[in-house]
GROMACS .gro file of C-alpha atoms in nm:
model
  278
    1UNK     CA    1   0.000   0.000   0.000
    2UNK     CA    2   0.287   0.235  -0.083
    3UNK     CA    3   0.396   0.369  -0.425
    4UNK     CA    4   0.742   0.211  -0.390
    5UNK     CA    5   0.728  -0.167  -0.357
    6UNK     CA    6   1.043  -0.377  -0.389
    7UNK     CA    7   1.311  -0.556  -0.192
    8UNK     CA    8   1.613  -0.327  -0.194
    9UNK     CA    9   1.963  -0.431  -0.084
   10UNK     CA   10   2.327  -0.429  -0.182
   11UNK     CA   11   2.437  -0.724  -0.395
   12UNK     CA   12   2.674  -0.839  -0.120
   13UNK     CA   13   2.404  -0.866   0.146
   14UNK     CA   14   2.222  -1.183   0.245
   15UNK     CA   15   1.964  -1.300  -0.009
   16UNK     CA   16   1.608  -1.210   0.084
   17UNK     CA   17   1.378  -1.342  -0.187
   18UNK     CA   18   1.039  -1.451  -0.045
   19UNK     CA   19   1.117  -1.821  -0.089
   20UNK     CA   20   1.430  -1.792   0.126
   21UNK     CA   21   1.234  -1.751   0.451
   22UNK     CA   22   1.039  -2.079   0.454
   23UNK     CA   23   0.682  -2.132   0.567
   24UNK     CA   24   0.466  -1.967   0.685
   25UNK     CA   25   0.663  -1.655   0.586
   26UNK     CA   26   0.679  -1.740   0.216
   27UNK     CA   27   0.300  -1.774   0.191
   28UNK     CA   28   0.246  -1.453   0.389
   29UNK     CA   29   0.481  -1.260   0.161
   30UNK     CA   30   0.323  -1.415  -0.148
   31UNK     CA   31  -0.023  -1.302  -0.037
   32UNK     CA   32   0.098  -0.945   0.013
   33UNK     CA   33   0.263  -0.941  -0.330
   34UNK     CA   34  -0.055  -1.079  -0.491
   35UNK     CA   35  -0.265  -0.810  -0.323
   36UNK     CA   36  -0.023  -0.547  -0.451
   37UNK     CA   37  -0.033  -0.671  -0.810
   38UNK     CA   38  -0.413  -0.692  -0.804
   39UNK     CA   39  -0.424  -0.322  -0.714
   40UNK     CA   40  -0.200  -0.210  -1.001
   41UNK     CA   41  -0.494  -0.074  -1.209
   42UNK     CA   42  -0.588   0.149  -0.915
   43UNK     CA   43  -0.227   0.264  -0.868
   44UNK     CA   44  -0.192   0.329  -1.242
   45UNK     CA   45  -0.506   0.545  -1.232
   46UNK     CA   46  -0.373   0.737  -0.930
   47UNK     CA   47  -0.045   0.807  -1.105
   48UNK     CA   48  -0.233   0.938  -1.408
   49UNK     CA   49  -0.414   1.188  -1.185
   50UNK     CA   50  -0.083   1.275  -1.019
   51UNK     CA   51   0.074   1.348  -1.358
   52UNK     CA   52  -0.212   1.580  -1.450
   53UNK     CA   53  -0.288   1.760  -1.123
   54UNK     CA   54   0.008   1.687  -0.896
   55UNK     CA   55  -0.217   1.515  -0.644
   56UNK     CA   56  -0.004   1.264  -0.449
   57UNK     CA   57  -0.090   0.897  -0.472
   58UNK     CA   58  -0.008   0.839  -0.103
   59UNK     CA   59  -0.174   1.103   0.116
   60UNK     CA   60  -0.190   1.209   0.478
   61UNK     CA   61  -0.544   1.196   0.613
   62UNK     CA   62  -0.565   1.573   0.649
   63UNK     CA   63  -0.516   1.608   0.272
   64UNK     CA   64  -0.867   1.471   0.214
   65UNK     CA   65  -1.017   1.576   0.550
   66UNK     CA   66  -0.875   1.926   0.615
   67UNK     CA   67  -1.145   2.020   0.867
   68UNK     CA   68  -1.075   1.718   1.090
   69UNK     CA   69  -0.812   1.853   1.327
   70UNK     CA   70  -0.753   1.510   1.481
   71UNK     CA   71  -0.580   1.404   1.157
   72UNK     CA   72  -0.325   1.687   1.157
   73UNK     CA   73  -0.063   1.509   1.367
   74UNK     CA   74  -0.122   1.154   1.238
   75UNK     CA   75   0.193   1.012   1.080
   76UNK     CA   76   0.138   0.638   1.124
   77UNK     CA   77  -0.145   0.584   0.875
   78UNK     CA   78  -0.232   0.721   0.532
   79UNK     CA   79  -0.469   0.715   0.237
   80UNK     CA   80  -0.402   0.548  -0.096
   81UNK     CA   81  -0.576   0.796  -0.322
   82UNK     CA   82  -0.910   0.886  -0.168
   83UNK     CA   83  -1.043   0.534  -0.130
   84UNK     CA   84  -0.818   0.315   0.089
   85UNK     CA   85  -0.702   0.394   0.442
   86UNK     CA   86  -0.402   0.196   0.570
   87UNK     CA   87  -0.224   0.156   0.901
   88UNK     CA   88   0.071  -0.084   0.904
   89UNK     CA   89   0.197  -0.281   1.201
   90UNK     CA   90   0.550  -0.159   1.275
   91UNK     CA   91   0.622  -0.322   1.613
   92UNK     CA   92   0.703  -0.682   1.697
   93UNK     CA   93   0.433  -0.899   1.850
   94UNK     CA   94   0.143  -0.662   1.779
   95UNK     CA   95  -0.177  -0.851   1.690
   96UNK     CA   96  -0.433  -0.569   1.716
   97UNK     CA   97  -0.423  -0.229   1.553
   98UNK     CA   98  -0.618   0.087   1.633
   99UNK     CA   99  -0.693   0.279   1.315
  100UNK     CA  100  -0.873   0.609   1.271
  101UNK     CA  101  -1.148   0.619   1.007
  102UNK     CA  102  -1.206   0.974   0.882
  103UNK     CA  103  -1.528   1.119   0.743
  104UNK     CA  104  -1.891   1.033   0.807
  105UNK     CA  105  -1.907   0.747   0.557
  106UNK     CA  106  -1.866   0.374   0.604
  107UNK     CA  107  -1.534   0.191   0.566
  108UNK     CA  108  -1.506  -0.176   0.464
  109UNK     CA  109  -1.221  -0.414   0.548
  110UNK     CA  110  -1.066  -0.504   0.212
  111UNK     CA  111  -1.038  -0.873   0.306
  112UNK     CA  112  -1.336  -0.953   0.529
  113UNK     CA  113  -1.575  -0.679   0.407
  114UNK     CA  114  -1.664  -0.603   0.768
  115UNK     CA  115  -1.813  -0.254   0.787
  116UNK     CA  116  -1.717   0.027   1.024
  117UNK     CA  117  -1.855   0.377   1.049
  118UNK     CA  118  -1.650   0.696   1.081
  119UNK     CA  119  -1.528   0.928   1.208
  120UNK     CA  120  -1.382   0.726   1.494
  121UNK     CA  121  -1.105   0.491   1.599
  122UNK     CA  122  -1.165   0.117   1.567
  123UNK     CA  123  -0.953  -0.181   1.669
  124UNK     CA  124  -0.883  -0.445   1.405
  125UNK     CA  125  -0.722  -0.783   1.452
  126UNK     CA  126  -0.387  -0.778   1.269
  127UNK     CA  127  -0.195  -1.103   1.298
  128UNK     CA  128   0.127  -1.130   1.100
  129UNK     CA  129  -0.056  -1.201   0.773
  130UNK     CA  130  -0.305  -0.913   0.803
  131UNK     CA  131  -0.274  -0.544   0.710
  132UNK     CA  132  -0.527  -0.293   0.843
  133UNK     CA  133  -0.663  -0.160   0.512
  134UNK     CA  134  -1.019  -0.044   0.449
  135UNK     CA  135  -1.206   0.077   0.140
  136UNK     CA  136  -1.415   0.391   0.163
  137UNK     CA  137  -1.790   0.358   0.126
  138UNK     CA  138  -1.890   0.536  -0.194
  139UNK     CA  139  -1.588   0.423  -0.396
  140UNK     CA  140  -1.521   0.187  -0.687
  141UNK     CA  141  -1.175   0.029  -0.710
  142UNK     CA  142  -1.060  -0.170  -1.016
  143UNK     CA  143  -0.840  -0.475  -0.966
  144UNK     CA  144  -0.691  -0.751  -1.180
  145UNK     CA  145  -0.727  -1.076  -0.991
  146UNK     CA  146  -0.540  -1.327  -1.208
  147UNK     CA  147  -0.202  -1.443  -1.083
  148UNK     CA  148   0.082  -1.370  -1.327
  149UNK     CA  149   0.461  -1.366  -1.316
  150UNK     CA  150   0.483  -0.995  -1.400
  151UNK     CA  151   0.272  -0.688  -1.470
  152UNK     CA  152   0.365  -0.712  -1.840
  153UNK     CA  153   0.175  -1.040  -1.860
  154UNK     CA  154  -0.132  -0.876  -1.699
  155UNK     CA  155  -0.187  -0.618  -1.973
  156UNK     CA  156  -0.473  -0.809  -2.142
  157UNK     CA  157  -0.625  -0.943  -1.820
  158UNK     CA  158  -0.987  -0.863  -1.726
  159UNK     CA  159  -1.091  -0.636  -1.441
  160UNK     CA  160  -1.291  -0.689  -1.126
  161UNK     CA  161  -1.470  -0.382  -0.990
  162UNK     CA  162  -1.498  -0.361  -0.611
  163UNK     CA  163  -1.795  -0.134  -0.543
  164UNK     CA  164  -1.825  -0.018  -0.180
  165UNK     CA  165  -2.165   0.139  -0.121
  166UNK     CA  166  -2.217   0.450   0.089
  167UNK     CA  167  -2.519   0.508   0.314
  168UNK     CA  168  -2.728   0.612   0.012
  169UNK     CA  169  -2.633   0.311  -0.200
  170UNK     CA  170  -2.406   0.513  -0.429
  171UNK     CA  171  -2.046   0.472  -0.541
  172UNK     CA  172  -1.805   0.608  -0.801
  173UNK     CA  173  -1.452   0.557  -0.928
  174UNK     CA  174  -1.212   0.593  -1.220
  175UNK     CA  175  -1.001   0.365  -1.438
  176UNK     CA  176  -0.715   0.494  -1.652
  177UNK     CA  177  -0.586   0.278  -1.937
  178UNK     CA  178  -0.314   0.325  -2.198
  179UNK     CA  179  -0.074   0.092  -2.380
  180UNK     CA  180   0.154   0.077  -2.070
  181UNK     CA  181   0.460   0.095  -2.295
  182UNK     CA  182   0.496   0.409  -2.506
  183UNK     CA  183   0.444   0.783  -2.465
  184UNK     CA  184   0.149   0.781  -2.706
  185UNK     CA  185  -0.081   0.880  -2.419
  186UNK     CA  186   0.066   1.230  -2.466
  187UNK     CA  187  -0.106   1.236  -2.807
  188UNK     CA  188  -0.439   1.130  -2.658
  189UNK     CA  189  -0.395   0.754  -2.685
  190UNK     CA  190  -0.551   0.667  -2.351
  191UNK     CA  191  -0.890   0.612  -2.195
  192UNK     CA  192  -1.015   0.748  -1.863
  193UNK     CA  193  -1.336   0.575  -1.762
  194UNK     CA  194  -1.582   0.681  -1.496
  195UNK     CA  195  -1.788   0.417  -1.315
  196UNK     CA  196  -2.091   0.526  -1.114
  197UNK     CA  197  -2.357   0.336  -0.922
  198UNK     CA  198  -2.678   0.518  -0.834
  199UNK     CA  199  -3.026   0.385  -0.758
  200UNK     CA  200  -2.924   0.033  -0.854
  201UNK     CA  201  -2.780   0.128  -1.193
  202UNK     CA  202  -2.405   0.091  -1.261
  203UNK     CA  203  -2.272   0.277  -1.563
  204UNK     CA  204  -1.935   0.296  -1.734
  205UNK     CA  205  -1.868   0.608  -1.941
  206UNK     CA  206  -1.577   0.824  -2.054
  207UNK     CA  207  -1.483   1.067  -1.779
  208UNK     CA  208  -1.609   1.417  -1.850
  209UNK     CA  209  -1.392   1.596  -2.104
  210UNK     CA  210  -1.174   1.292  -2.178
  211UNK     CA  211  -1.351   1.110  -2.462
  212UNK     CA  212  -1.091   0.952  -2.692
  213UNK     CA  213  -1.090   0.682  -2.958
  214UNK     CA  214  -0.843   0.470  -2.761
  215UNK     CA  215  -0.971   0.127  -2.661
  216UNK     CA  216  -0.845  -0.203  -2.530
  217UNK     CA  217  -1.003  -0.551  -2.537
  218UNK     CA  218  -0.991  -0.589  -2.157
  219UNK     CA  219  -1.324  -0.706  -2.017
  220UNK     CA  220  -1.487  -0.657  -1.681
  221UNK     CA  221  -1.532  -1.014  -1.565
  222UNK     CA  222  -1.672  -0.961  -1.216
  223UNK     CA  223  -1.833  -0.693  -0.999
  224UNK     CA  224  -1.830  -0.717  -0.620
  225UNK     CA  225  -2.084  -0.494  -0.444
  226UNK     CA  226  -1.988  -0.449  -0.079
  227UNK     CA  227  -2.261  -0.337   0.157
  228UNK     CA  228  -2.547  -0.458  -0.064
  229UNK     CA  229  -2.857  -0.455   0.160
  230UNK     CA  230  -3.046  -0.748   0.003
  231UNK     CA  231  -3.052  -1.002  -0.276
  232UNK     CA  232  -3.184  -0.862  -0.608
  233UNK     CA  233  -3.453  -1.027  -0.816
  234UNK     CA  234  -3.247  -1.002  -1.134
  235UNK     CA  235  -2.955  -0.820  -1.294
  236UNK     CA  236  -2.918  -0.729  -1.660
  237UNK     CA  237  -2.654  -0.563  -1.875
  238UNK     CA  238  -2.655  -0.359  -2.194
  239UNK     CA  239  -2.349  -0.223  -2.372
  240UNK     CA  240  -2.240  -0.030  -2.677
  241UNK     CA  241  -2.150  -0.357  -2.848
  242UNK     CA  242  -2.469  -0.536  -2.741
  243UNK     CA  243  -2.764  -0.301  -2.675
  244UNK     CA  244  -3.002  -0.593  -2.617
  245UNK     CA  245  -3.047  -0.660  -2.244
  246UNK     CA  246  -2.882  -0.977  -2.115
  247UNK     CA  247  -2.942  -1.140  -1.777
  248UNK     CA  248  -2.642  -1.192  -1.550
  249UNK     CA  249  -2.575  -1.457  -1.288
  250UNK     CA  250  -2.496  -1.349  -0.935
  251UNK     CA  251  -2.443  -1.468  -0.579
  252UNK     CA  252  -2.541  -1.294  -0.256
  253UNK     CA  253  -2.378  -1.345   0.083
  254UNK     CA  254  -2.638  -1.228   0.333
  255UNK     CA  255  -2.398  -1.248   0.627
  256UNK     CA  256  -2.133  -1.027   0.468
  257UNK     CA  257  -2.385  -0.827   0.260
  258UNK     CA  258  -2.179  -0.884  -0.053
  259UNK     CA  259  -2.331  -0.923  -0.400
  260UNK     CA  260  -2.104  -1.079  -0.665
  261UNK     CA  261  -2.206  -1.029  -1.029
  262UNK     CA  262  -2.038  -1.276  -1.259
  263UNK     CA  263  -1.929  -1.240  -1.621
  264UNK     CA  264  -2.085  -0.915  -1.735
  265UNK     CA  265  -1.804  -0.941  -1.996
  266UNK     CA  266  -1.832  -0.580  -2.108
  267UNK     CA  267  -1.530  -0.400  -2.251
  268UNK     CA  268  -1.387  -0.173  -1.981
  269UNK     CA  269  -1.319   0.111  -2.227
  270UNK     CA  270  -1.668   0.102  -2.382
  271UNK     CA  271  -1.999   0.230  -2.247
  272UNK     CA  272  -2.221  -0.009  -2.054
  273UNK     CA  273  -2.514  -0.013  -1.812
  274UNK     CA  274  -2.584  -0.279  -1.549
  275UNK     CA  275  -2.924  -0.264  -1.382
  276UNK     CA  276  -2.981  -0.431  -1.044
  277UNK     CA  277  -3.351  -0.496  -0.991
  278UNK     CA  278  -3.510  -0.535  -0.648
   0.00000   0.00000   0.00000
């Protein structure tokens, strides 16, 4: 959950690749690396915004909550963009972490989907294989969930949208896409998509003022709605490529209040509408 993510050492120091530590450390490190790679679409989008506006990708809490004076002196937790709050464990033997959740919205644990309300401090169980990280209610975060050997091999992979609902059942988020190789984005060869959920309708459109002819074949293969209040009667999708409504399969976890929509298979850089019916 930081912009810089690598093992850094002099070539004469002791080797420290993840597989050198043995179990359970190797599995714990692997899980962290997998979580990092899954978030690369979100990081890539944040760095696009940073290149345009100078907004930092890793932010102190007061940056987004300037009227909350309790955040002014906090230097042990941060925000990744606007949508993930993180507090690492930095002391040996610590198994519980107190983290401050800013704002009046809900926050969802990124692993368990347990919901907490802000603004307040909450205590989260953080054994060695757990990082205190929560997604803001009202946000949509894109991830790529397939395990690959490198980010280069992920370029054509599909996306999963993690939609964390706010108290009004709304959410929004961006996805920036280019060829990940050249500087052609400087000539407009990129796509900035805006996803919004309101009143049970999820749309994907070009962000305002950014319509381009750039496209990629990457699909959206799954949508995870966190904080969904009840199971829907049906879900259907329409898209620019297929304007005829098509029913989608889904699963609902009543205990976690999580709705998983499977295989909408719409192109991430093309317009689409998904309607969730009560």
